[in-house]
């Protein structure tokens, strides 16, 4: 059983910053990728950012230059530093772990960007 627990979401004004954290626990072997997805109301879940075991990162075009993903696979943790937040970043953010062909998901944390 693998569990992912996110924290750090909340309400922030446009232009503000938030840092999301995710910690994975359970029977975890050989993590290949950890990352963050988001889903806004009425929209499909989309990749925000991910980091691989060797440290390679990838970002959605809409967040490049504003968000930074980091992680420590040895500690089963991943972070998302979000800056210059916009109203369109409002969504539920989900932590994701990919290992041996299986995707694991957290329960999600709400991020609301509003004045």
Coordinates of N, CA and C in Angstrom, one line a residue:
X1 N 0.8 -1.2 0.0 CA 0.0 0.0 0.0 C 0.9 1.2 0.0
X2 N 0.6 2.1 -0.9 CA 1.4 3.4 -1.1 C 0.4 4.5 -0.8
X3 N 0.9 5.5 0.1 CA 0.1 6.6 0.4 C 0.9 7.9 0.0
X4 N 0.2 8.9 -0.6 CA 0.8 10.2 -0.8 C 0.0 11.2 -0.1
X5 N 0.7 12.0 0.7 CA 0.0 13.1 1.4 C 0.5 14.4 1.0
X6 N -0.4 15.3 0.5 CA 0.0 16.6 0.1 C -0.3 17.6 1.2
X7 N 0.4 18.7 1.2 CA 0.1 19.8 2.1 C 0.6 21.1 1.5
X8 N 0.1 22.2 2.0 CA 0.6 23.5 1.5 C -0.4 24.3 0.7
X9 N -1.5 23.8 0.3 CA -2.5 24.5 -0.5 C -3.1 25.6 0.3
X10 N -3.9 26.4 -0.3 CA -4.7 27.5 0.4 C -5.1 28.6 -0.6
X11 N -5.5 29.7 0.0 CA -5.9 30.9 -0.7 C -4.8 31.9 -0.7
X12 N -4.5 32.4 -1.9 CA -3.4 33.4 -2.1 C -3.9 34.4 -3.1
X13 N -3.4 35.6 -3.0 CA -3.7 36.7 -3.9 C -2.9 36.6 -5.2
X14 N -3.4 37.1 -6.3 CA -2.6 37.1 -7.5 C -1.3 37.7 -7.3
X15 N -0.2 37.1 -7.9 CA 1.1 37.5 -7.7 C 1.8 36.9 -6.5
X16 N 1.1 36.2 -5.7 CA 1.6 35.6 -4.5 C 2.3 34.3 -4.7
X17 N 2.8 33.7 -3.6 CA 3.5 32.4 -3.7 C 2.9 31.4 -2.8
X18 N 3.1 30.1 -3.1 CA 2.8 29.0 -2.3 C 3.8 27.9 -2.5
X19 N 4.0 27.0 -1.5 CA 4.8 25.9 -1.7 C 4.0 24.6 -1.3
X20 N 3.9 23.7 -2.2 CA 3.3 22.4 -2.0 C 4.3 21.4 -1.6
X21 N 3.9 20.5 -0.7 CA 4.8 19.4 -0.3 C 4.0 18.1 -0.5
X22 N 4.8 17.0 -0.8 CA 4.2 15.7 -0.9 C 5.1 14.7 -0.3
X23 N 4.6 13.8 0.6 CA 5.4 12.8 1.2 C 4.8 11.4 0.9
X24 N 5.5 10.5 0.4 CA 5.0 9.2 0.1 C 5.5 8.2 1.1
X25 N 4.6 7.3 1.4 CA 5.0 6.2 2.4 C 4.4 4.9 2.0
X26 N 4.9 3.8 2.5 CA 4.4 2.5 2.2 C 5.4 1.7 1.5
X27 N 5.0 0.7 0.8 CA 5.9 -0.2 0.0 C 6.3 0.4 -1.3
X28 N 7.3 1.2 -1.2 CA 7.8 1.9 -2.4 C 9.1 1.4 -2.8
X29 N 9.2 1.0 -4.1 CA 10.5 0.6 -4.6 C 10.7 1.2 -6.0
X30 N 11.9 1.7 -6.2 CA 12.3 2.2 -7.5 C 11.5 3.3 -8.1
X31 N 11.3 4.4 -7.3 CA 10.5 5.5 -7.9 C 11.2 6.0 -9.2
X32 N 10.4 6.1 -10.2 CA 10.9 6.6 -11.5 C 10.7 8.1 -11.6
X33 N 9.5 8.5 -11.2 CA 9.1 9.9 -11.4 C 8.2 10.3 -10.3
X34 N 8.3 11.6 -9.8 CA 7.3 12.2 -8.9 C 7.0 13.5 -9.5
X35 N 5.8 13.9 -9.3 CA 5.4 15.2 -9.9 C 4.0 15.7 -9.4
X36 N 3.5 16.7 -10.1 CA 2.3 17.4 -9.7 C 1.4 17.5 -10.9
X37 N 0.1 17.2 -10.7 CA -0.9 17.5 -11.7 C -1.9 18.4 -11.1
X38 N -2.8 19.0 -11.9 CA -3.9 19.8 -11.4 C -5.1 19.6 -12.2
X39 N -6.2 19.9 -11.5 CA -7.5 19.8 -12.2 C -8.4 21.0 -11.8
X40 N -8.8 21.8 -12.7 CA -9.7 22.9 -12.5 C -11.1 22.4 -12.8
X41 N -12.1 23.1 -12.2 CA -13.5 22.7 -12.4 C -13.8 22.7 -13.9
X42 N -14.4 21.6 -14.3 CA -14.8 21.4 -15.7 C -13.7 21.1 -16.7
X43 N -12.5 20.9 -16.2 CA -11.3 20.7 -17.1 C -10.7 19.3 -16.7
X44 N -9.9 18.8 -17.7 CA -9.2 17.6 -17.4 C -8.0 17.8 -16.6
X45 N -7.6 16.7 -15.9 CA -6.4 16.8 -15.1 C -5.2 17.0 -16.0
X46 N -4.3 17.8 -15.7 CA -3.1 18.1 -16.5 C -1.8 18.1 -15.7
X47 N -0.7 17.7 -16.4 CA 0.6 17.7 -15.8 C 1.0 19.2 -15.5
X48 N 1.5 19.4 -14.3 CA 2.1 20.8 -14.0 C 3.6 20.7 -14.1
X49 N 4.2 19.7 -13.4 CA 5.6 19.6 -13.3 C 6.0 18.2 -12.8
X50 N 7.1 17.7 -13.2 CA 7.6 16.4 -12.8 C 9.1 16.4 -12.7
X51 N 9.6 15.5 -11.9 CA 11.0 15.3 -11.7 C 11.3 13.8 -11.7
X52 N 12.3 13.5 -12.4 CA 12.7 12.0 -12.5 C 13.8 11.7 -11.5
X53 N 14.0 10.4 -11.4 CA 15.0 9.9 -10.5 C 16.4 10.5 -10.6
X54 N 16.7 10.8 -11.9 CA 18.0 11.4 -12.2 C 18.0 12.9 -12.1
X55 N 16.9 13.5 -11.7 CA 16.8 14.9 -11.5 C 16.3 15.7 -12.7
X56 N 16.0 15.1 -13.8 CA 15.5 15.8 -14.9 C 14.1 16.3 -14.6
X57 N 13.8 17.5 -15.0 CA 12.5 18.2 -14.8 C 11.8 18.5 -16.1
X58 N 10.5 18.6 -16.0 CA 9.6 19.1 -17.1 C 8.5 19.9 -16.5
X59 N 8.0 20.8 -17.3 CA 7.0 21.8 -16.9 C 5.9 22.0 -18.0
X60 N 4.7 22.2 -17.5 CA 3.7 22.7 -18.5 C 4.1 24.1 -18.9
X61 N 3.8 24.4 -20.2 CA 4.2 25.7 -20.7 C 3.7 26.9 -19.9
X62 N 2.5 26.7 -19.4 CA 1.8 27.7 -18.7 C 2.4 28.1 -17.3
X63 N 3.3 27.2 -16.8 CA 3.9 27.5 -15.5 C 5.4 27.7 -15.6
X64 N 6.0 27.5 -16.8 CA 7.5 27.7 -16.9 C 7.9 29.1 -16.5
X65 N 9.0 29.1 -15.7 CA 9.5 30.4 -15.2 C 8.8 30.9 -13.9
X66 N 7.7 30.2 -13.5 CA 7.0 30.6 -12.3 C 7.0 29.5 -11.2
X67 N 7.0 28.3 -11.7 CA 6.9 27.2 -10.8 C 8.3 26.4 -10.8
X68 N 8.6 25.8 -9.7 CA 9.8 25.0 -9.6 C 9.5 23.7 -8.8
X69 N 9.8 22.6 -9.5 CA 9.6 21.3 -8.8 C 11.0 20.8 -8.3
X70 N 11.0 20.2 -7.1 CA 12.2 19.6 -6.6 C 11.8 18.4 -5.8
X71 N 12.7 17.6 -5.5 CA 12.4 16.4 -4.7 C 13.6 15.6 -4.3
X72 N 13.3 14.7 -3.4 CA 14.4 13.8 -2.9 C 13.8 12.4 -3.0
X73 N 14.2 11.6 -4.0 CA 13.6 10.3 -4.2 C 14.0 9.3 -3.1
X74 N 15.1 9.6 -2.5 CA 15.6 8.7 -1.4 C 14.6 8.9 -0.2
X75 N 14.1 10.1 0.0 CA 13.1 10.4 1.1 C 11.7 10.4 0.6
X76 N 11.5 10.0 -0.6 CA 10.1 9.9 -1.2 C 9.3 11.2 -1.0
X77 N 9.9 12.3 -1.3 CA 9.3 13.6 -1.2 C 9.4 14.4 -2.5
X78 N 8.4 15.2 -2.7 CA 8.5 16.1 -3.9 C 7.8 17.4 -3.4
X79 N 8.3 18.5 -4.0 CA 7.8 19.9 -3.7 C 7.5 20.6 -4.9
X80 N 6.6 21.6 -4.8 CA 6.3 22.5 -5.9 C 6.3 23.9 -5.3
X81 N 7.3 24.7 -5.7 CA 7.3 26.1 -5.4 C 6.6 26.9 -6.5
X82 N 5.5 27.6 -6.1 CA 4.7 28.3 -7.0 C 4.9 29.8 -6.7
X83 N 5.2 30.6 -7.8 CA 5.4 32.0 -7.6 C 4.6 32.7 -8.7
X84 N 4.4 34.0 -8.5 CA 3.6 34.8 -9.5 C 2.3 34.1 -9.9
X85 N 1.6 33.7 -8.9 CA 0.4 33.0 -9.1 C -0.7 33.8 -9.8
X86 N -1.4 33.1 -10.7 CA -2.5 33.8 -11.4 C -3.8 33.1 -11.1
X87 N -4.9 33.8 -11.4 CA -6.2 33.2 -11.2 C -6.4 31.9 -11.9
X88 N -5.8 31.8 -13.0 CA -5.9 30.5 -13.8 C -5.1 29.4 -13.2
X89 N -4.4 29.6 -12.2 CA -3.7 28.5 -11.5 C -4.6 27.9 -10.5
X90 N -5.8 28.4 -10.3 CA -6.7 27.9 -9.3 C -7.1 26.5 -9.7
X91 N -6.9 25.5 -8.8 CA -7.2 24.1 -9.2 C -7.0 23.2 -7.9
X92 N -7.4 22.0 -8.0 CA -6.9 21.0 -7.0 C -5.6 20.4 -7.6
X93 N -4.6 20.4 -6.8 CA -3.3 20.0 -7.1 C -3.1 18.6 -6.5
X94 N -2.6 17.6 -7.4 CA -2.4 16.2 -7.0 C -1.0 15.9 -7.1
X95 N -0.5 15.2 -6.1 CA 0.8 14.6 -6.1 C 0.8 13.3 -6.9
X96 N 1.8 13.0 -7.6 CA 1.8 11.7 -8.4 C 3.2 11.1 -8.2
X97 N 3.1 9.7 -8.1 CA 4.3 8.9 -8.1 C 4.2 7.8 -9.1
X98 N 5.2 7.6 -9.9 CA 5.2 6.6 -10.9 C 6.3 5.6 -10.6
X99 N 5.9 4.3 -10.5 CA 6.9 3.3 -10.1 C 6.5 2.0 -10.7
X100 N 7.4 1.4 -11.5 CA 7.2 0.1 -12.1 C 5.8 0.0 -12.8
X101 N 5.5 1.0 -13.6 CA 4.3 0.9 -14.4 C 3.0 1.3 -13.7
X102 N 3.1 1.7 -12.4 CA 1.9 2.0 -11.7 C 2.0 3.5 -11.2
X103 N 0.8 4.2 -11.4 CA 0.7 5.6 -11.0 C 0.0 5.6 -9.6
X104 N 0.5 6.3 -8.7 CA -0.1 6.5 -7.4 C -0.4 8.0 -7.3
X105 N -1.6 8.3 -6.6 CA -2.0 9.7 -6.4 C -2.3 10.0 -5.0
X106 N -2.1 11.3 -4.7 CA -2.5 11.8 -3.4 C -4.0 12.2 -3.5
X107 N -4.5 12.7 -2.4 CA -5.9 13.0 -2.3 C -6.2 14.4 -2.9
X108 N -5.2 15.2 -3.1 CA -5.3 16.5 -3.7 C -5.4 17.6 -2.6
X109 N -4.9 18.8 -3.0 CA -4.9 20.0 -2.2 C -5.4 21.2 -3.0
X110 N -6.3 21.9 -2.5 CA -6.9 23.0 -3.2 C -6.0 24.3 -3.2
X111 N -5.8 24.8 -4.3 CA -5.1 26.1 -4.5 C -6.0 27.1 -5.1
X112 N -6.3 28.2 -4.4 CA -7.2 29.2 -4.9 C -6.4 30.5 -5.0
X113 N -6.4 31.1 -6.2 CA -5.7 32.4 -6.4 C -6.8 33.4 -6.7
X114 N -7.0 34.3 -5.7 CA -8.1 35.3 -5.8 C -7.8 36.5 -4.9
X115 N -8.3 37.6 -5.4 CA -8.2 38.8 -4.6 C -9.4 39.1 -3.7

